[in-house]
Amino acid sequence: MEPILRVKDIHKSFDGTGVLKGVSLEIHEGEVVVIIGPSGCGKSTLLRCINGLERIDRGEILLRDRRISGLEKDMHLVRQKIGMVFQSYDLFPHMKVMDNLLLGPTKALKRSREETEAEAMQMLSRVGLADKAQALPRTLSGGQKQRVALVRAMLMHPELLLLDEITAALDPEMVSEVLNVVIDLAEEGMTMAIVTHEMRFAEAVADRVLFMEDGVIAEEGGPEEFFREPRTERARQFLQSFTYASARKKEKADSGNPGSGKIR
Amino acid sequence: MQDLGISVLFRGINFQRLLLGLWVTLRIALITIGISAVLGLLFGLAMMSRSRAARAVCRIWLEIIRFMPQLVLLYLVYFGFARLFGWNLDGETSAVLVFSFWGTAEMGDLFRGALTSIPRHQRESAAALGLTRAQINRYILLPQTVRRLVPQAINLSTRIIKTTALVKMINVTEVLKVGQQIIGQFYREPSAAFWVYATVFLLYFLICWPISLLAGRLEILWEGNHH
Ligand SMILES: Nc1ncnc2c1ncn2[C@@H]1O[C@H](COP(=O)(O)OP(=O)(O)OP(=O)(O)O)[C@@H](O)[C@H]1O
Ligand SMILES: [Mg+2]
């Protein structure tokens, strides 16, 4: 089957410093690709290039065989098919939750308000936020905001969803409520590219793991093999730094951390 | 004597004269604020424009109004332009010119500040929803800019109103000047000065206070709407 997304040897530099140095990847329908790697290796830049927030210097990006890199005028049409949620809480602060949700579908896709509102309510209740439809974003917790941001992206019915460390700015106890939503989406067959530092989540959700290092994909594999025995030394070291961190986390969990649900 | 002082206010048409003076003050201020609001938006856009020349002009303009006392500018236009170019500008026109020159730059800088203080992610997450540039401006950037700008613009307006007191130096008979004329006429009542100036103070206060309250209210109402 044809992949939904094809990234072919893309290069990107900022002020002469190479950040992406020849990245290629494919994502198939229903696949969840998790991208991990040390800070500054270019993960965010990769996602931002895919939905055109950054222009690439070289290479090509195809969405269902249509070239989407280097588009000038019609990039917004492409972005309607690629959802993205960022690390920072990026709800529109001057709009109620429901208006945040309706903006894209009604203005960009010109869908009817009533129909979208019904769907929005349904999705809000699925993420446990039905009572927040008329709330202003500033009254929500970080975890609630990110769940709304996920619903907002999903209401566009994207073909591909890009998630860039969506729990990195959250207090630890809110991480799982957001990641559980992502796991549900994965189970429903949503195609996703996910950048995360939550290794247990990565292992649980990934169909494939890409390990990035210094602007290239240094290793690629299924989650079991990658997390059990990574082939490259760098990936091994990288994972090691988390075993240490998670050993400490585990101690905390034993002393009564509220349940982390599906994430084992 | 004390009683006589305050009675000066109500003698003849003195109070009406003060109110008329106040109207001159307000007229200058309102026209200035209107011009500054419109030109200020253009000024702000010019400050953010890609053209280096436009940005440099704005920079210099802003420096001039920041460093040059308003009074010097008023004299320059009222007395200087008349001599140099033979323009015979009346005091009120000169005042509106000078204050608008000032207000435009200040308003422009506020506008630029309000717009650039919106986090980059606002634009980006709107773009990620597939909105066009025009839609992003209309639904995301404009409303947030207005919320940040309006309270500050209102504060600037009260500063403009206060500053109009200077125009008495170029022979415009605004409220302060009228007050001084009244005091001059009733120089036999030494306490008249106190009562007249107190009244002028009160008039300014009555105009600026509600405006400033409104700014405060709006700020609280919209507070936290920017993270
Ligand atoms: N707009 C920009 N201008 C200049 N340099 C940038 C820009 N965006 C990113 N960079 C640089 O590119 C490099 C890669 O950044 P990127 O954000 O893609 O890393 P990352 O892998 O997402 O890191 P992290 O895990 O910390 O989020 C960094 O060195 C960063 O400083
Ligand atoms: Mg990043």
Coordinates of N, CA, C and O in Angstrom, one line a residue, chain A residues 125-184:
Chain A
S125 N -16.8 14.8 25.5 CA -17.2 13.9 26.6 C -16.4 12.7 26.6 O -16.1 12.1 27.6
R126 N -15.9 12.3 25.4 CA -15.0 11.1 25.4 C -13.7 11.4 26.1 O -13.1 10.4 26.7
V127 N -13.2 12.6 26.1 CA -12.0 12.9 26.8 C -12.3 13.5 28.2 O -11.4 14.0 28.9
G128 N -13.6 13.4 28.6 CA -14.0 13.7 30.0 C -14.1 15.2 30.2 O -13.9 15.7 31.3
L129 N -14.4 16.0 29.2 CA -14.4 17.4 29.4 C -15.7 18.1 28.9 O -15.8 19.2 28.5
A130 N -16.8 17.3 28.9 CA -18.1 17.8 28.4 C -18.5 19.0 29.1 O -19.1 19.9 28.5
D131 N -18.2 19.1 30.4 CA -18.6 20.2 31.2 C -17.8 21.5 31.0 O -18.1 22.5 31.5
K132 N -16.7 21.4 30.1 CA -15.9 22.5 29.9 C -16.1 23.2 28.6 O -15.4 24.2 28.3
A133 N -17.2 22.8 27.9 CA -17.4 23.4 26.6 C -17.4 24.9 26.6 O -16.9 25.6 25.7
Q134 N -18.1 25.5 27.6 CA -18.2 26.9 27.6 C -17.2 27.6 28.5 O -17.3 28.8 28.8
A135 N -16.2 26.9 28.9 CA -15.1 27.5 29.8 C -14.1 28.2 28.9 O -13.9 27.9 27.8
L136 N -13.4 29.2 29.6 CA -12.3 29.8 28.9 C -11.0 29.0 29.2 O -10.9 28.5 30.3
P137 N -10.1 29.0 28.3 CA -8.9 28.1 28.4 C -8.2 28.4 29.7 O -7.6 27.5 30.3
R138 N -8.2 29.7 30.2 CA -7.4 30.0 31.3 C -7.9 29.3 32.6 O -7.2 29.2 33.6
T139 N -9.1 28.8 32.6 CA -9.7 28.1 33.7 C -9.3 26.6 33.7 O -9.7 25.9 34.7
L140 N -8.7 26.2 32.7 CA -8.4 24.7 32.6 C -7.0 24.4 33.1 O -6.1 25.3 33.1
S141 N -6.8 23.2 33.5 CA -5.4 22.8 33.9 C -4.7 22.5 32.6 O -5.3 22.3 31.5
G142 N -3.4 22.3 32.8 CA -2.5 22.0 31.6 C -3.0 20.7 30.9 O -3.1 20.7 29.7
G143 N -3.3 19.7 31.7 CA -3.7 18.4 31.1 C -5.1 18.6 30.3 O -5.2 18.0 29.3
Q144 N -6.0 19.4 30.9 CA -7.2 19.6 30.2 C -7.0 20.4 28.9 O -7.6 20.1 27.9
K145 N -6.1 21.4 29.0 CA -5.9 22.2 27.8 C -5.3 21.3 26.7 O -5.8 21.4 25.5
Q146 N -4.4 20.4 27.0 CA -3.9 19.5 26.0 C -4.9 18.5 25.4 O -4.9 18.2 24.2
R147 N -5.8 18.1 26.3 CA -6.9 17.2 25.8 C -7.8 18.0 24.8 O -8.2 17.5 23.7
V148 N -8.1 19.3 25.1 CA -8.9 20.1 24.2 C -8.1 20.3 22.9 O -8.7 20.2 21.8
A149 N -6.8 20.5 23.0 CA -6.0 20.7 21.8 C -6.0 19.5 20.9 O -6.1 19.6 19.7
L150 N -6.0 18.3 21.6 CA -6.1 17.1 20.8 C -7.5 17.0 20.1 O -7.6 16.7 18.9
V151 N -8.5 17.3 20.8 CA -9.9 17.3 20.2 C -9.9 18.3 19.1 O -10.5 18.0 18.0
R152 N -9.4 19.4 19.3 CA -9.4 20.5 18.3 C -8.7 20.0 17.0 O -9.2 20.2 15.9
A153 N -7.6 19.3 17.1 CA -6.9 18.8 15.9 C -7.7 17.7 15.3 O -7.9 17.6 14.1
M154 N -8.3 16.8 16.1 CA -9.1 15.7 15.6 C -10.3 16.1 14.8 O -10.8 15.4 13.9
L155 N -10.9 17.2 15.3 CA -12.2 17.6 14.6 C -12.0 18.1 13.2 O -12.9 18.2 12.4
M156 N -10.7 18.3 12.8 CA -10.4 18.6 11.4 C -10.4 17.3 10.6 O -10.2 17.3 9.4
H157 N -10.6 16.1 11.2 CA -10.5 14.8 10.5 C -9.2 14.7 9.7 O -9.2 14.5 8.5
P158 N -8.0 14.9 10.4 CA -6.8 14.9 9.6 C -6.4 13.5 9.1 O -6.8 12.5 9.7
E159 N -5.6 13.5 8.1 CA -5.1 12.2 7.6 C -3.9 11.8 8.4 O -3.6 10.6 8.5
L160 N -3.3 12.8 9.0 CA -2.1 12.5 9.8 C -2.0 13.5 10.9 O -2.4 14.7 10.8
L161 N -1.6 13.0 12.1 CA -1.6 13.9 13.3 C -0.1 13.9 13.8 O 0.5 12.9 14.0
L162 N 0.4 15.1 14.0 CA 1.8 15.3 14.5 C 1.7 15.8 15.9 O 1.0 16.8 16.2
L163 N 2.4 15.1 16.8 CA 2.3 15.5 18.2 C 3.8 15.8 18.7 O 4.6 14.9 18.6
D164 N 4.0 17.0 19.1 CA 5.4 17.3 19.5 C 5.5 17.5 21.0 O 5.2 18.6 21.5
E165 N 5.9 16.5 21.7 CA 6.1 16.5 23.1 C 4.9 17.2 23.9 O 5.1 18.1 24.6
I166 N 3.7 16.6 23.6 CA 2.5 17.3 24.1 C 2.4 17.2 25.6 O 1.6 17.9 26.2
T167 N 3.2 16.4 26.3 CA 3.1 16.4 27.7 C 4.3 17.0 28.4 O 4.4 16.9 29.7
A168 N 5.2 17.5 27.6 CA 6.5 17.9 28.2 C 6.4 19.1 29.2 O 7.1 19.2 30.1
A169 N 5.3 19.9 29.0 CA 5.1 21.1 29.9 C 4.2 20.8 31.0 O 3.8 21.7 31.8
L170 N 3.7 19.5 31.1 CA 2.7 19.2 32.1 C 3.3 18.8 33.5 O 4.4 18.2 33.5
D171 N 2.5 19.0 34.5 CA 2.9 18.4 35.8 C 2.7 16.9 35.6 O 1.8 16.4 35.0
P172 N 3.6 16.1 36.3 CA 3.6 14.7 36.1 C 2.3 14.0 36.3 O 1.9 13.1 35.5
E173 N 1.5 14.5 37.2 CA 0.2 13.7 37.5 C -0.8 14.0 36.3 O -1.8 13.3 36.3
M174 N -0.5 14.9 35.4 CA -1.5 15.1 34.3 C -1.0 14.4 33.0 O -1.8 14.4 32.0
V175 N 0.2 13.8 33.1 CA 0.7 13.3 31.8 C -0.2 12.1 31.3 O -0.6 12.1 30.1
S176 N -0.6 11.2 32.2 CA -1.3 10.0 31.7 C -2.7 10.3 31.2 O -3.1 9.7 30.2
E177 N -3.4 11.3 31.7 CA -4.7 11.6 31.2 C -4.6 12.1 29.8 O -5.6 11.9 29.0
V178 N -3.5 12.7 29.4 CA -3.4 13.2 28.0 C -2.9 12.0 27.1 O -3.5 11.8 26.1
L179 N -1.9 11.3 27.6 CA -1.4 10.2 26.8 C -2.4 9.1 26.6 O -2.4 8.4 25.5
N180 N -3.3 8.9 27.5 CA -4.4 7.9 27.3 C -5.3 8.2 26.2 O -5.7 7.4 25.4
V181 N -5.5 9.5 26.0 CA -6.3 9.9 24.8 C -5.5 9.6 23.5 O -6.1 9.1 22.6
V182 N -4.2 9.8 23.6 CA -3.5 9.5 22.4 C -3.5 7.9 22.1 O -3.6 7.5 20.9
I183 N -3.4 7.2 23.1 CA -3.5 5.7 23.0 C -4.8 5.3 22.4 O -4.9 4.4 21.5
D184 N -5.9 5.9 22.9 CA -7.2 5.6 22.3 C -7.2 6.0 20.8 O -7.8 5.2 20.0

